[in-house]
Coordinates of C-alpha atoms and ligand atoms in Angstrom, one line a residue:
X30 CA -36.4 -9.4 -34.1
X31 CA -36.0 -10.6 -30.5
X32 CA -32.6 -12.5 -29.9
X33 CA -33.3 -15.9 -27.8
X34 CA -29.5 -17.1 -27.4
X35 CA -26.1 -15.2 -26.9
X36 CA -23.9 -15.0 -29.9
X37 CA -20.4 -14.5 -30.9
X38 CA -20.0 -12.7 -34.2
X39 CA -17.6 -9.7 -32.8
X40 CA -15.4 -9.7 -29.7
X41 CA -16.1 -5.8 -29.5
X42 CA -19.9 -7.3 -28.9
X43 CA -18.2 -8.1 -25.4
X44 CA -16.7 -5.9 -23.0
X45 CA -12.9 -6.0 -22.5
X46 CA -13.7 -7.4 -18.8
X47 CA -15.8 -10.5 -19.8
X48 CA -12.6 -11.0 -22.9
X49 CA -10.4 -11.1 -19.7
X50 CA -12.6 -13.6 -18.1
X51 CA -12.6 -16.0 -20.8
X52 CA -9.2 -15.5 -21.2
X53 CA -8.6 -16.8 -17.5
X54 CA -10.9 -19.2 -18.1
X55 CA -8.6 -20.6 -20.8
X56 CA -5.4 -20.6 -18.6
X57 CA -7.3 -22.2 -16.0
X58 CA -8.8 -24.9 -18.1
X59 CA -5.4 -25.2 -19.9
X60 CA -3.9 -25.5 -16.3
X61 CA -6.6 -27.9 -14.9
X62 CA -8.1 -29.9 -18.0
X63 CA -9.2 -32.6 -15.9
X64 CA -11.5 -30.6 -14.0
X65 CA -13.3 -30.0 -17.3
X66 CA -14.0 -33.5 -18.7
X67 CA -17.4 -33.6 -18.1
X68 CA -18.8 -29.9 -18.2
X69 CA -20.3 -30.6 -21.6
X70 CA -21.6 -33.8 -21.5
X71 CA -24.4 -34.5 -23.9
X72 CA -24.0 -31.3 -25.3
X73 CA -23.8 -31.5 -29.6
X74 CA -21.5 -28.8 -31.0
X75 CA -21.9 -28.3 -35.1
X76 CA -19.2 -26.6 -37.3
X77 CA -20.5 -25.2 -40.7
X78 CA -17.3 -24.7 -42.4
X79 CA -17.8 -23.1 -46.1
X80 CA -14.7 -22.7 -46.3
X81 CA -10.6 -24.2 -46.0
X82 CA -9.6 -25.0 -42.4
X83 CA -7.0 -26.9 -40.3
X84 CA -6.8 -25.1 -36.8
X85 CA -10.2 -23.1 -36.6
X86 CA -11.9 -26.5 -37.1
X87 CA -10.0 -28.7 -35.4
X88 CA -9.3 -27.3 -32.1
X89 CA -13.2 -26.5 -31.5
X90 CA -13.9 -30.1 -32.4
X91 CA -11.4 -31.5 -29.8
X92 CA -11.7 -28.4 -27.6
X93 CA -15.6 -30.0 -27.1
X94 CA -14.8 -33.7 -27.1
X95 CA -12.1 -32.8 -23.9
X96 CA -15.5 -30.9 -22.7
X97 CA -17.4 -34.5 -23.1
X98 CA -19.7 -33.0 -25.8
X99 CA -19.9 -34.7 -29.2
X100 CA -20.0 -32.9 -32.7
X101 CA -21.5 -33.2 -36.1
X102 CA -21.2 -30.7 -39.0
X103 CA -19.2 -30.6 -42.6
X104 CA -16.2 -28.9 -44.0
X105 CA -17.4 -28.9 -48.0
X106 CA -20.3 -27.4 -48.1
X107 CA -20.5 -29.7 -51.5
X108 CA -21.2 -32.8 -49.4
X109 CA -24.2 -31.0 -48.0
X110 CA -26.9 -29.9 -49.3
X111 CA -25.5 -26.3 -50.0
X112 CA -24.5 -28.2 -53.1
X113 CA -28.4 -28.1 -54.0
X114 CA -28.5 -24.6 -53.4
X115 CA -29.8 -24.5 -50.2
X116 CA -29.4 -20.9 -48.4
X117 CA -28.0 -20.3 -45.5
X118 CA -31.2 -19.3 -43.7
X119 CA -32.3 -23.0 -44.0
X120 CA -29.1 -24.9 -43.4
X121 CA -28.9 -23.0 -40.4
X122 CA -32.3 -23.1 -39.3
X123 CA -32.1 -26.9 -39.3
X124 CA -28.9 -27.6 -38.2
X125 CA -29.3 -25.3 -35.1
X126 CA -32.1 -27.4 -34.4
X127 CA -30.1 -30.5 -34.0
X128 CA -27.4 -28.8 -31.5
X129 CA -26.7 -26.7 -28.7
X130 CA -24.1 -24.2 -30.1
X131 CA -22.9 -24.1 -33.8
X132 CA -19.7 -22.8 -35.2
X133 CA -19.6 -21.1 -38.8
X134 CA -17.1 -20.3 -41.2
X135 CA -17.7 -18.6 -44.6
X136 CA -16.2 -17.1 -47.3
X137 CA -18.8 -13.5 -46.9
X138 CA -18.9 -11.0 -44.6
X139 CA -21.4 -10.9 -42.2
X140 CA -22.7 -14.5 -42.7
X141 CA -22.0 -15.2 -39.0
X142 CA -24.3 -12.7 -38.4
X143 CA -26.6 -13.5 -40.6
X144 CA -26.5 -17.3 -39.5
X145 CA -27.4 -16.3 -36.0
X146 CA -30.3 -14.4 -36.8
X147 CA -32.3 -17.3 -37.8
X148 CA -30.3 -19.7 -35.5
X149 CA -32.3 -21.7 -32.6
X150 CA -29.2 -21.7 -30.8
X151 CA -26.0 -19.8 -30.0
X152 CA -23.7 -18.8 -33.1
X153 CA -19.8 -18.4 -33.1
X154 CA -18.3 -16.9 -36.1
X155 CA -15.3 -18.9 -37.1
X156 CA -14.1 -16.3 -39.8
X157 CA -16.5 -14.6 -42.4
X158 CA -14.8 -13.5 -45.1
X159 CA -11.9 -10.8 -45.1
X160 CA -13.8 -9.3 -42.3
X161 CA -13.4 -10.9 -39.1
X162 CA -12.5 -13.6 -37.1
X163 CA -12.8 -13.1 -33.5
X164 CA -12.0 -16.7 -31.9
X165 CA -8.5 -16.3 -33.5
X166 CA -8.3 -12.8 -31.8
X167 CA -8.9 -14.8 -28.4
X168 CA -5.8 -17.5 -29.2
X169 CA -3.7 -14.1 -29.8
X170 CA -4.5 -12.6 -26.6
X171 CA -4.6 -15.6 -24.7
X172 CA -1.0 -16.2 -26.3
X173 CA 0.1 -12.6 -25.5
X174 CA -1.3 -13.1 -21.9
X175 CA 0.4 -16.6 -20.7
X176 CA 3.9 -15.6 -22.7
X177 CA 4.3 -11.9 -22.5
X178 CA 2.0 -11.5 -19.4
X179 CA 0.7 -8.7 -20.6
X180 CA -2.3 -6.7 -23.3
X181 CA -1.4 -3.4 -22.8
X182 CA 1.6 -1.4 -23.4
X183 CA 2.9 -3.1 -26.5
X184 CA 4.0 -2.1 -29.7
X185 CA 2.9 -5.0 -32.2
X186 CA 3.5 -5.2 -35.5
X187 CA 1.6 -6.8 -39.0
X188 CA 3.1 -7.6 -41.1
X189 CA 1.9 -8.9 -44.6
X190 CA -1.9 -9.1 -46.0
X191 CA -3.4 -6.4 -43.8
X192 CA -6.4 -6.0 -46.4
X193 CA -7.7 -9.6 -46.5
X194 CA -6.3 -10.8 -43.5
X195 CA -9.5 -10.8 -41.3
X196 CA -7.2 -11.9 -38.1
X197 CA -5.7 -8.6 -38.5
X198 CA -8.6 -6.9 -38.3
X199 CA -9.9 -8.6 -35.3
X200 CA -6.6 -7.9 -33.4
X201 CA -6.8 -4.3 -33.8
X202 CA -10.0 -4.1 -32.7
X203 CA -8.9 -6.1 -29.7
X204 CA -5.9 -4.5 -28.7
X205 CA -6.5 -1.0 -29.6
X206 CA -8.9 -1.3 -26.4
X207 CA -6.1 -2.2 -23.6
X208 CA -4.1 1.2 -22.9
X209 CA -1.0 2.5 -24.7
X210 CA -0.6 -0.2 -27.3
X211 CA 1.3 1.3 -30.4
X212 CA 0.7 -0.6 -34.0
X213 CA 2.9 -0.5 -36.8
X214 CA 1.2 -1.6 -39.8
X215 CA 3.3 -3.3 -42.5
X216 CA 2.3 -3.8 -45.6
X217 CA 2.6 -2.7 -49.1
X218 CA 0.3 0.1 -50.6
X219 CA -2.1 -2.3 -52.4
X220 CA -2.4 -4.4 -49.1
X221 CA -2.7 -2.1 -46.5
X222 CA -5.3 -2.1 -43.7
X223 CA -8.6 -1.2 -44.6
X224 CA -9.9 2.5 -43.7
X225 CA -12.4 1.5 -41.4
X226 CA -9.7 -0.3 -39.2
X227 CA -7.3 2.9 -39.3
X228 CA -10.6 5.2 -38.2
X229 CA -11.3 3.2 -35.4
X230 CA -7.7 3.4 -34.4
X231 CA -7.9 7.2 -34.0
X232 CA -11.2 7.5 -32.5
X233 CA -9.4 5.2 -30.1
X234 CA -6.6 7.4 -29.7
X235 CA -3.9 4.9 -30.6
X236 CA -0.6 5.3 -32.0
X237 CA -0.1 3.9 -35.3
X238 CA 2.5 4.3 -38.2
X239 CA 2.3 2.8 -41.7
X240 CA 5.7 0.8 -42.9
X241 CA 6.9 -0.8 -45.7
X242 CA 10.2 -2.4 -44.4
X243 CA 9.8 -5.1 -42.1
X244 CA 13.7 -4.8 -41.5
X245 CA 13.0 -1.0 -40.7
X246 CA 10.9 -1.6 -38.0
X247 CA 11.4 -5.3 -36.3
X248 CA 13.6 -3.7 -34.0
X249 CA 11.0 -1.2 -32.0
X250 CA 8.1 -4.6 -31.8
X251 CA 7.1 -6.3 -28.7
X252 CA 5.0 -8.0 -30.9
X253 CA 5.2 -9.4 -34.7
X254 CA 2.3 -10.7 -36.0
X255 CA 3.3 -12.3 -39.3
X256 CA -0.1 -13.3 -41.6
X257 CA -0.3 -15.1 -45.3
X258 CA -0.9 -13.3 -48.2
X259 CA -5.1 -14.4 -48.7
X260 CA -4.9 -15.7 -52.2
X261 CA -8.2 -16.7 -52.3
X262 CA -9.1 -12.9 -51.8
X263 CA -7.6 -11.1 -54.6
X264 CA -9.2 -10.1 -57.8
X265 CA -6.7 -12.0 -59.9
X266 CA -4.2 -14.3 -59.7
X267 CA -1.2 -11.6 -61.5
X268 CA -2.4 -9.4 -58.3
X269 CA -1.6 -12.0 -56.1
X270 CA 1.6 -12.8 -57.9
X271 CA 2.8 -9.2 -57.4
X272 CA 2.7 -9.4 -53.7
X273 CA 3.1 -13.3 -52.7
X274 CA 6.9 -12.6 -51.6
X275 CA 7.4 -9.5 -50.4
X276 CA 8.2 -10.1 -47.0
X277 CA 9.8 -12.9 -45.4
X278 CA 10.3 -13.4 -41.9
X279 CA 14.3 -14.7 -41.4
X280 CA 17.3 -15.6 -38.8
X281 CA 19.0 -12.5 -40.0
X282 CA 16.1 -10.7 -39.7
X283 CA 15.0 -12.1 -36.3
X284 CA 19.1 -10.9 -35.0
X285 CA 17.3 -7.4 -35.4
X286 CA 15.0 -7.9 -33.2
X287 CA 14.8 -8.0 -29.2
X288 CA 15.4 -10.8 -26.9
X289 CA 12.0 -11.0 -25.5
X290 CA 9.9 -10.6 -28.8
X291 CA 6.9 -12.5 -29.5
X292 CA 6.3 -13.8 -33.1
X293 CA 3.1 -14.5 -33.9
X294 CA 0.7 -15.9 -36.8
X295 CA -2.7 -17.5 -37.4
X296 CA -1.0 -20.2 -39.6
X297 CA -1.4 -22.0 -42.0
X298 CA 2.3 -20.5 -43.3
X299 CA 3.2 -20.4 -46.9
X300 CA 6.6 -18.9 -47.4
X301 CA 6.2 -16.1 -44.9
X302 CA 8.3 -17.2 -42.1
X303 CA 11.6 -19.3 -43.0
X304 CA 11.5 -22.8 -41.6
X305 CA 14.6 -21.8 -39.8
X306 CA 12.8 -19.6 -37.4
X307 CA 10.8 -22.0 -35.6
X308 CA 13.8 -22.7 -34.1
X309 CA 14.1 -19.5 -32.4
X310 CA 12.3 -19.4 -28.7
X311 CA 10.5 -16.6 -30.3
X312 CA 8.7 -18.1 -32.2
X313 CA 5.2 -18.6 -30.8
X314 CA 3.1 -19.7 -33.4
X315 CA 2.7 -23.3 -32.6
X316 CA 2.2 -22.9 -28.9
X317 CA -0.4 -20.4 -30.3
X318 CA -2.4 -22.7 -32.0
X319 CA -2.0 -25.0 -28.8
X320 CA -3.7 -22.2 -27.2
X321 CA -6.2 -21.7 -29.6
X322 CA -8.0 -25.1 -28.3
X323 CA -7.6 -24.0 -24.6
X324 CA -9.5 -20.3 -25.0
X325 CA -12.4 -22.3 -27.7
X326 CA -13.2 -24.4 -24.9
X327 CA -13.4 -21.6 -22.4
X328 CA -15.8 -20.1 -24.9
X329 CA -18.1 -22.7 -25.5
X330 CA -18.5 -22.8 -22.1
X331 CA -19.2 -19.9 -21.7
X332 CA -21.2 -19.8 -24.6
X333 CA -23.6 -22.5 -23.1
X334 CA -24.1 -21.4 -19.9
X335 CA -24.6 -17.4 -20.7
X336 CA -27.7 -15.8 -19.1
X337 CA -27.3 -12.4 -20.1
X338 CA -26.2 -11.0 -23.9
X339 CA -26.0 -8.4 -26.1
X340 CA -28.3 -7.6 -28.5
X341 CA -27.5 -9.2 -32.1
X342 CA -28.4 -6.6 -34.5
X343 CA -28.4 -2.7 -33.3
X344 CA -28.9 -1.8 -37.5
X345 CA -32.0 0.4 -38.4
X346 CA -33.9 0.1 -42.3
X347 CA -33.1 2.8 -44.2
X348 CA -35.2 3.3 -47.7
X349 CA -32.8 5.3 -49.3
X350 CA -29.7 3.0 -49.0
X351 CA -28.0 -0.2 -49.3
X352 CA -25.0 -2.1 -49.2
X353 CA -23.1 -2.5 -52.6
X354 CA -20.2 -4.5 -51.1
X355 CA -19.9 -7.5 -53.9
X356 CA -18.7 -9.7 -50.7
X357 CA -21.3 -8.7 -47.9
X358 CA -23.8 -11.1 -47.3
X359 CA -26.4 -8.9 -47.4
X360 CA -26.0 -8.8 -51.6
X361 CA -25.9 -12.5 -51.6
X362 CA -28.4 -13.5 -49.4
X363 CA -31.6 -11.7 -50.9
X364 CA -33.9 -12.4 -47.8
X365 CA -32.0 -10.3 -45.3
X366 CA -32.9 -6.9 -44.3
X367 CA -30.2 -4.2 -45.5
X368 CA -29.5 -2.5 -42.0
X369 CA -27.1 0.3 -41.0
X370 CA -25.7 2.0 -38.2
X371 CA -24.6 5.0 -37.7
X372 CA -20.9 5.9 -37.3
X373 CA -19.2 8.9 -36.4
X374 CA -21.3 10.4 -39.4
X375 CA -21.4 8.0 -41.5
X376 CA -23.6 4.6 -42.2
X377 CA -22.0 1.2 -42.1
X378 CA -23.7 -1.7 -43.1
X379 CA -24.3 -3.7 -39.8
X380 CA -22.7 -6.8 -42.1
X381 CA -20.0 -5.9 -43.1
X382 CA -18.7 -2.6 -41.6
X383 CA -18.5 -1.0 -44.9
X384 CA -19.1 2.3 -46.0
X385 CA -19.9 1.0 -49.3
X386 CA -23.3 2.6 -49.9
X387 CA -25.5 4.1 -52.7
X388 CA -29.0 5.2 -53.1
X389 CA -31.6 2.1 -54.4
Ligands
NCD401 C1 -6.5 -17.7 -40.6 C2 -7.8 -17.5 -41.3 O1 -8.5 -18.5 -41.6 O2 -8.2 -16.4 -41.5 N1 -6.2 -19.0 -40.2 C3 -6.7 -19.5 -39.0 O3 -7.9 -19.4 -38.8 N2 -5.9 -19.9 -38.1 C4 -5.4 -17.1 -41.4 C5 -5.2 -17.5 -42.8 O4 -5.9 -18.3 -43.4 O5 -4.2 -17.0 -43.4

């Protein structure tokens, strides 16, 4: 399958360099917006949004109109003709067809991927499931970057839905790539980190430590990255009920912590972080989202005037396997190859990153 356009499914697609790049590109755009009212003139931008969002959505669609470009697209797939049961080969086939760069979001793994491989145009994953969500990774750096000045030599904590929370996920892939960055992962037992994410972390050679007690350890962080518990992930509803209010970021607890942290979170908040604390300089999680529009626009950009790219899928066929992850695409989506690579030993599906696999 040859790749005609550059996609964005997984920042670790990208070297670290060209993440820096965009990143400057962001501060400069966010410095300078002027300068950038034209770039994308009669460019259309589409946003496939299967599922909920406020910020994701948003700040592309006003990160291109400040570009010039226009957009088009939906946010239930039930006013589209999903609702007929269309697959997401098709949609995406057609829609890609109308535009010059689309932007999906869906509640499987791997559908970014699988979008782009039938996409006549470049892809961006805006979140695919509990796996990843690399544009939200950018807002975090770029946040980290313009208010801490720094990517590297932090100890950052996360706190709260480490399983789900695909923004987790993306951030420690990120991070664990500048030097000396400790994580301390905070969770309970039935929500912490999947295994995949803690192997990469030592192949990487990063320092990591498991916690329960947010008190215990908010006094060590440069960093606290505070996520929702996914409700919308768990099995059952008395499973989410168990774990909806275990921690809660507060004024007493912030008095722990030191003078120049930075709190962080993807938003949208639930109870997670008392109102109280937005009052705290702190607390960076609206500028965040501010920045979120700045480094989307640097990446359409980018996006649209790329040249050179990585290759989309690196996965071989293999008879004797498949994937049985109940939320990969690849079950759902009965067209697409099963593919795998191979890591350290083992094979992951090329969807999902799961080890999930069984003879046919
Ligand atoms: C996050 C998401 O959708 O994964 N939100 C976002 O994109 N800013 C986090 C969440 O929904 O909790």
């Amino acid at each position: 399958m040859e790749m005609k356009y550059p996609h964005f499914i997984d920042l670790n697609d990208y070297p670290v360099e060209w993440w820096n790049r965009l990143i400057k590109l962001g501060a400069e755009i966010y410095a300078h917006p002027q300068r950038y009212v034209q770039a994308c003139a009669g460019k259309i931008m589409a946003t496939l949004f299967y599922e909920p969002s406020t910020r994701t959505q948003m700040s592309f669609q006003s990160a291109m109109i400040r570009l010039g470009g226009s957009i088009i697209g939906f946010d239930n797939p039930m006013s589209s003709s999903v609702s007929k049961g269309e697959n997401l080969k098709d949609t995406t086939k057609v829609v890609s067809s109308y535009s010059d760069i689309l932007i999906i979001r869906h509640p499987i793994a791997g559908a970014a991927k699988a979008a782009a491989i039938s996409a006549d145009c470049p892809v961006v994953n805006a979140g695919d499931g509990g796996h990843l969500h690399p544009t939200q990774t950018l807002t975090d750096l770029m946040t980290l970057r313009m208010e801490k000045g720094r990517l590297d030599n932090l100890t950052i904590g996360l706190c709260g839905d480490l399983l789900y929370g695909r923004t987790v996920h993306s951030l420690c892939k990120a991070l664990a790539c500048y030097p000396n960055n400790r994580f301390v992962l905070i969770s309970t037992p039935e929500l912490q980190i999947p295994d995949y994410i803690i192997k990469m972390l030592e192949e990487k050679g990063c320092s990591y430590r498991i916690e329960s007690s947010l008190e215990a350890a908010i006094s060590e962080l440069d960093v606290l990255y505070m996520t929702r518990i996914q409700r919308e992930r768990f099995p059952s509803e008395a499973e989410y009920l168990a774990q909806k209010d275990i921690y809660r970021l507060t004024p007493e607890k912030m008095s722990l912590a030191k003078p120049d942290l930075a709190v962080l979170h993807p938003l949208p908040r639930v109870d997670e972080i008392a109102i109280e604390v937005d009052d705290d300089a702190r607390a960076l999680y609206f500028k965040q989202a501010q920045y979120g529009m700045y480094i989307r626009m640097a990446l359409i950009l980018t996006m649209l005037e790329m040249k050179e790219y990585p290759q989309l899928l690196r996965g071989k066929e293999d008879s004797g396997l498949c994937c049985v992850n109940s939320k990969c695409v690849a079950t759902h989506e009965h067209y697409l190859p099963h593919l795998f690579l191979e890591e350290s030993g083992h094979m992951v599906c090329e969807f999902c990153e799961e080890r999930a696999l069984e003879q046919k």
